[in-house]
CSV table of C-alpha atoms in Angstrom, one decimal:
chain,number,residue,atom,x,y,z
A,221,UNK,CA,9.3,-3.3,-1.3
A,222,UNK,CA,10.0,-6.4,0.6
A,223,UNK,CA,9.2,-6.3,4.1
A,224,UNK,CA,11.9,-7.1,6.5
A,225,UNK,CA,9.2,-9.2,9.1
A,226,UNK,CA,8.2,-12.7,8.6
A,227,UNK,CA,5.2,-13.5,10.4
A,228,UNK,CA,4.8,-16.3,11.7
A,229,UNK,CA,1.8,-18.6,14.4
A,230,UNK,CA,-0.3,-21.6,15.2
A,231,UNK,CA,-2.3,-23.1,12.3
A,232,UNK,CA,-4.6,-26.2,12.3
A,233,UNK,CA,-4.7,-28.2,9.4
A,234,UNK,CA,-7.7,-29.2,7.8
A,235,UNK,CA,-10.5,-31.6,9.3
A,236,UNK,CA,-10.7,-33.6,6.6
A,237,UNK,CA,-6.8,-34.5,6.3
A,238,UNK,CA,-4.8,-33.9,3.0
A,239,UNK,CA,-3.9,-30.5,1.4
A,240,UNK,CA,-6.3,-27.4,2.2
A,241,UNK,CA,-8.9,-26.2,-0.5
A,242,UNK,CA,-9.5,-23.1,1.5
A,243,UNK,CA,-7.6,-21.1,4.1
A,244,UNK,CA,-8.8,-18.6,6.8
A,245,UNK,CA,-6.6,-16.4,8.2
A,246,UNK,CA,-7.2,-15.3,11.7
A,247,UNK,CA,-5.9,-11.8,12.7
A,248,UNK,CA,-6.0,-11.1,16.7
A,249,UNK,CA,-6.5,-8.2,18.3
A,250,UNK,CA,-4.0,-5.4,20.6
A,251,UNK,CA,-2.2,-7.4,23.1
A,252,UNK,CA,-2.8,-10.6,22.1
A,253,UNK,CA,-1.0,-13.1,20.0
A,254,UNK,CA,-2.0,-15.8,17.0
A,255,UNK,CA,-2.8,-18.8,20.1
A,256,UNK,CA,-5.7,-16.6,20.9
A,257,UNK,CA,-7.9,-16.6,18.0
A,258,UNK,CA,-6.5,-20.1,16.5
A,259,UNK,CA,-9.2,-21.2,19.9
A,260,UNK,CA,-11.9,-20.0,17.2
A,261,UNK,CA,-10.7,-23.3,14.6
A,262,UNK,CA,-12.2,-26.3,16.8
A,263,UNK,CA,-15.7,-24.2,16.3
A,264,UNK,CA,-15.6,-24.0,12.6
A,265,UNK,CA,-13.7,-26.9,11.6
A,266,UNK,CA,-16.9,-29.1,10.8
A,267,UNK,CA,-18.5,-26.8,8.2
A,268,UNK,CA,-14.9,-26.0,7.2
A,269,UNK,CA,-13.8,-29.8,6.8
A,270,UNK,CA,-11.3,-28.5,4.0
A,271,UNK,CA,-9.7,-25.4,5.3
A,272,UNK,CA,-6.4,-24.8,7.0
A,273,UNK,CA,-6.6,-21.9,9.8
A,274,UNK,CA,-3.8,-19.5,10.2
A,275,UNK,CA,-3.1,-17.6,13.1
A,276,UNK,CA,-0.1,-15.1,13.0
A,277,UNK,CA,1.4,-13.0,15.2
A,278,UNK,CA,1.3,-9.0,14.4
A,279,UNK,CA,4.9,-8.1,13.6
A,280,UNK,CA,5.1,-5.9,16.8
A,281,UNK,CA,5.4,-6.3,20.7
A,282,UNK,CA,2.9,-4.4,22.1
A,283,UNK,CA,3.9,-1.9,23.4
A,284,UNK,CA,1.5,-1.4,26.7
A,285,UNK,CA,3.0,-4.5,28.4
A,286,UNK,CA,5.9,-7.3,28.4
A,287,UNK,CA,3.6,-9.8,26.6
A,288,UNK,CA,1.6,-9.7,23.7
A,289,UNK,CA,1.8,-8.6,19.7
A,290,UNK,CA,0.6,-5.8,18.3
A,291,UNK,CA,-0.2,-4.4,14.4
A,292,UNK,CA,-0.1,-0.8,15.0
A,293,UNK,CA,0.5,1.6,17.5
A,294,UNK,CA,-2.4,2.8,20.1
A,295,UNK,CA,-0.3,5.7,21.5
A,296,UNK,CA,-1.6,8.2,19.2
A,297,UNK,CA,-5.1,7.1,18.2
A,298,UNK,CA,-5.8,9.9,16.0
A,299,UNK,CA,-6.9,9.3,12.3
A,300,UNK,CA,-3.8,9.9,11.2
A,301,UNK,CA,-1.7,8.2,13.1
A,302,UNK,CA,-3.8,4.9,13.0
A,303,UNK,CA,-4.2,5.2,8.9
A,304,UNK,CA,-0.8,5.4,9.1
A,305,UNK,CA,0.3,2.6,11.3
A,306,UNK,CA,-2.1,0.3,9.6
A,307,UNK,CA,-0.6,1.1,6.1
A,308,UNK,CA,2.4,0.1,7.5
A,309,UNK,CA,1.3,-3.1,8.9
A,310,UNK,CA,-0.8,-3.9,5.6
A,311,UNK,CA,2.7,-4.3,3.6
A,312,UNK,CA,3.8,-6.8,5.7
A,313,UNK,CA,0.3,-8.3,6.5
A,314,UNK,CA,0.2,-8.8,2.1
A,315,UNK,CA,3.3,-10.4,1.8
A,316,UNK,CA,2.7,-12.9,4.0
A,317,UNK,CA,-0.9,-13.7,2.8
A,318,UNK,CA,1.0,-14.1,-1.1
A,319,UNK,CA,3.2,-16.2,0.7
A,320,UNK,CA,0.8,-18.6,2.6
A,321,UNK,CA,-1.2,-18.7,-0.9
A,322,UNK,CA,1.4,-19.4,-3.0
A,323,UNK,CA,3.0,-22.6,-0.5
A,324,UNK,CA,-0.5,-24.2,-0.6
A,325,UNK,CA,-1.1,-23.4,-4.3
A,326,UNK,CA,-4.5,-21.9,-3.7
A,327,UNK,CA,-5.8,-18.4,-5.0
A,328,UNK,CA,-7.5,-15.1,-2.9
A,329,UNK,CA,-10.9,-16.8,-3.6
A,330,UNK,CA,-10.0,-20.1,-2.0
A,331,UNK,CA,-9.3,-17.3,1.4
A,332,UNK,CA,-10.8,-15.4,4.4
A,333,UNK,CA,-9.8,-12.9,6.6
A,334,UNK,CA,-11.4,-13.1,10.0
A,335,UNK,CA,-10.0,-10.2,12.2
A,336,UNK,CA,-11.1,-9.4,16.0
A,337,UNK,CA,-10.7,-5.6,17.2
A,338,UNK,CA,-7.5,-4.4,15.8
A,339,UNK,CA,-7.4,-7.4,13.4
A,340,UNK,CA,-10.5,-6.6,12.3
A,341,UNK,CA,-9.6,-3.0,11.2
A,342,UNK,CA,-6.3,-4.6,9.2
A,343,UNK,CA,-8.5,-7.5,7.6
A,344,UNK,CA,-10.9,-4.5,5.9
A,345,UNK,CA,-7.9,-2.4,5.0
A,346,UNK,CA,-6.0,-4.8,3.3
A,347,UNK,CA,-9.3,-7.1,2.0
A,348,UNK,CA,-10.1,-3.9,0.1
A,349,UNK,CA,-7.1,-3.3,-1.3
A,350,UNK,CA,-6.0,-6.7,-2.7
A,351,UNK,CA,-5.8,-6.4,-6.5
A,352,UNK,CA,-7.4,-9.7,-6.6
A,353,UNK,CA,-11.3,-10.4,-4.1
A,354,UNK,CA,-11.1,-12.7,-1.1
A,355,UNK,CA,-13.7,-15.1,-0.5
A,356,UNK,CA,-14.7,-13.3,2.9
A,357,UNK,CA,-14.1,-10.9,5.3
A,358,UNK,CA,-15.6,-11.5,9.1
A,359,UNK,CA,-14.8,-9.0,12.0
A,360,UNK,CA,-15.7,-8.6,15.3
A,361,UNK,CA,-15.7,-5.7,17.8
A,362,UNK,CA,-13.6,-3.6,15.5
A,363,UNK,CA,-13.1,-0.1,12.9
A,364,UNK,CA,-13.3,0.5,9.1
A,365,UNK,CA,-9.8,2.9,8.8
A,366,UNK,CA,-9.0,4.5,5.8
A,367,UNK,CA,-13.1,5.3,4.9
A,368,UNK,CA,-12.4,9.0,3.7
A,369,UNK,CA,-10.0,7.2,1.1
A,370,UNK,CA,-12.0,3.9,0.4
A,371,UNK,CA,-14.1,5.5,-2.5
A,372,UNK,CA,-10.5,6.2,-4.4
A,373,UNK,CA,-8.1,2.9,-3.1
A,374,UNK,CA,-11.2,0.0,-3.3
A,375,UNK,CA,-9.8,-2.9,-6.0
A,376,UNK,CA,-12.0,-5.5,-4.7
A,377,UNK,CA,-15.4,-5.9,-3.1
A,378,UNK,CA,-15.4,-9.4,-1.1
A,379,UNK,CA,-18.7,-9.7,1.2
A,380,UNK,CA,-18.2,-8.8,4.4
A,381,UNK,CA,-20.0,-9.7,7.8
A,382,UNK,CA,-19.6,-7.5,11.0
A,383,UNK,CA,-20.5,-8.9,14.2
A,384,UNK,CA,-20.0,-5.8,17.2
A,385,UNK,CA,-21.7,-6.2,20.8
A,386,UNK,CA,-23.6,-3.1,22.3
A,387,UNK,CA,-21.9,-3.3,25.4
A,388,UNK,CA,-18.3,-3.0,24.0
A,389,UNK,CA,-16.9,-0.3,26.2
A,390,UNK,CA,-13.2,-0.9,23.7
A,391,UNK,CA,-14.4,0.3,20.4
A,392,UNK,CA,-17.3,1.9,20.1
A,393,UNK,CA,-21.0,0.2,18.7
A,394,UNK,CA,-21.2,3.4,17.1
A,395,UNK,CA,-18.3,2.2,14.7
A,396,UNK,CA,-20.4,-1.0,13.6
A,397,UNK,CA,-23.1,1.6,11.6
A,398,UNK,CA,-20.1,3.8,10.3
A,399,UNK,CA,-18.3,1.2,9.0
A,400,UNK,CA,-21.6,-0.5,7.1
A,401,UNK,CA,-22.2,2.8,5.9
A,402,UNK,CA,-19.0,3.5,4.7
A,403,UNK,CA,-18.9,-0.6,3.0
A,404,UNK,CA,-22.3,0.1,1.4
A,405,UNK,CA,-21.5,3.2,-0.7
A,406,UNK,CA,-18.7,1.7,-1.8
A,407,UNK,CA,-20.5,-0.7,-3.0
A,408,UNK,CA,-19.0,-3.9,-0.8
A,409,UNK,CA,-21.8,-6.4,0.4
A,410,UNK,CA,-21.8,-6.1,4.0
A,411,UNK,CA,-24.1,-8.4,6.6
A,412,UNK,CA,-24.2,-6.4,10.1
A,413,UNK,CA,-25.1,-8.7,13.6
A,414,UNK,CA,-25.7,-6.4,16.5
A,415,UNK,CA,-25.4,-8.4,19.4
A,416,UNK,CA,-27.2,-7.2,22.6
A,417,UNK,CA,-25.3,-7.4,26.4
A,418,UNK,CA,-21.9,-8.5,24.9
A,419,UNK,CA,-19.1,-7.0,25.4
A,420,UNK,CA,-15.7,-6.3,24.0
A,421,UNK,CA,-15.6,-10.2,22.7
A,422,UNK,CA,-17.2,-12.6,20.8
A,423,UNK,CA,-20.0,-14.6,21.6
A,424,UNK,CA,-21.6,-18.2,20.4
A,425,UNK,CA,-24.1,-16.6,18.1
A,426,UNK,CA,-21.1,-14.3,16.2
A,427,UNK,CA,-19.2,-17.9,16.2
A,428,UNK,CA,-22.1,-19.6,14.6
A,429,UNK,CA,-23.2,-16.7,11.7
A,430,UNK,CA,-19.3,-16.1,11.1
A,431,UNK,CA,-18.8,-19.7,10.1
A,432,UNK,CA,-21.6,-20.4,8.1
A,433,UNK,CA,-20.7,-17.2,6.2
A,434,UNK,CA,-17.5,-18.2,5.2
A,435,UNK,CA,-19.2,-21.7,4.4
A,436,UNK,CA,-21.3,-20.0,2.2
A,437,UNK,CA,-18.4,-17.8,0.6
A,438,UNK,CA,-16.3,-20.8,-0.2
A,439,UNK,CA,-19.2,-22.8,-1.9
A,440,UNK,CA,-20.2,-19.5,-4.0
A,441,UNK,CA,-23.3,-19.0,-2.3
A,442,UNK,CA,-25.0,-15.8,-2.0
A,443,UNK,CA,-23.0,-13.2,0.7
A,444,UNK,CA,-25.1,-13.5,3.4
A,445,UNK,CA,-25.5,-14.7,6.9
A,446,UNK,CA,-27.7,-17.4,7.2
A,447,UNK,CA,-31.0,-17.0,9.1
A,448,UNK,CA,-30.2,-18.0,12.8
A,449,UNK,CA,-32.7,-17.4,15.2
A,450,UNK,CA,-31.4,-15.0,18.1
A,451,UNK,CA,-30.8,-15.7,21.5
């Protein structure tokens, strides 16, 4: 079924000039907008010389305030009504990463998904789900919906690196082991980074490790985070 939005956001082209090899798509989080986590291509543009960063907009106003996007609604935040919403937004989040794919003549392995928070819980969903792996997922500070289904809807198993701060008062830490959990027995390569003191945000360290993992995707390297010594 064709979806009726057309996202749309800031991009940076690649580093190096020409057409993109790779792409990363950058999915923000409730309230925000795509000029908030396009900040995170300056950081990763040098190991990614080749990649074009997208950063759209979730296809609805949010709906606590005047500004700001959202993908779902937070209104009712039980299971239900957040599988739900996310389903929704996963149609429309798909079409548009065919789209982007198809314009630039590059392939699911040639992308990432990098989601913070609420863009976080849409890049596993739909990662997952793609009849065809992504390179990598990376989120921060978010949720795996849709576990209690994984096991029967999983097509693909991209690696995966969660990066979640033990202060986060938002979402809880606690959802950084249940989603690893949930990842593992399904058999998805999953790199957890529990980052002392921080807070509902990311930090330099979760910059660093989430870059050099989708370095390492895109070359074909093993799915891991590289060995970074802690701060």
């Amino acid at each position: 079924m064709q979806s009726p939005f057309e996202l749309s956001g800031p991009n940076q082209p690649p580093l190096a000039g020409g057409k993109p090899r790779h792409l990363v798509v950058l999915l923000h989080g409730y309230g925000s907008d795509g000029n908030d986590l396009i900040g995170l291509a300056p950081h990763w543009a040098e190991v990614l010389p080749d990649t074009e960063f997208l950063s759209p907009h979730a296809p609805f106003p949010c709906e606590m305030g005047p500004f700001g996007h959202q993908w779902f609604s937070f209104e009712d935040r039980t299971p239900e009504a957040i599988l739900a919403g996310t389903k929704a937004a996963a149609n429309i989040l798909d079409a548009f990463l065919d789209e982007a794919l198809a314009a630039r003549g590059l392939t699911d392995r040639d992308l990432a998904l990098v989601g913070f928070s609420q863009g976080t819980m849409m890049a596993l969903y739909v990662a997952l789900r793609r009849p065809r792996a992504v390179a990598a997922v990376v989120g921060y500070s978010g949720a795996l919906v849709g576990a209690e289904t994984l096991a029967a809807e999983i097509r693909t198993r991209p690696p995966v690196l969660l990066v979640h701060g033990d202060a986060d008062t938002m979402v809880p830490v606690s959802e950084l082991a249940r989603a690893s959990a949930a990842l593992k027995e399904a058999g998805v390569p999953v790199t957890v980074e529990l980052r002392p003191g921080l807070p509902h945000s990311i930090d330099e360290r979760g910059l660093t490790l989430g870059g050099q993992f989708i370095a390492r995707a895109f070359a074909g390297e093993p799915a891991t985070a590289p060995r970074i010594p802690a701060k």
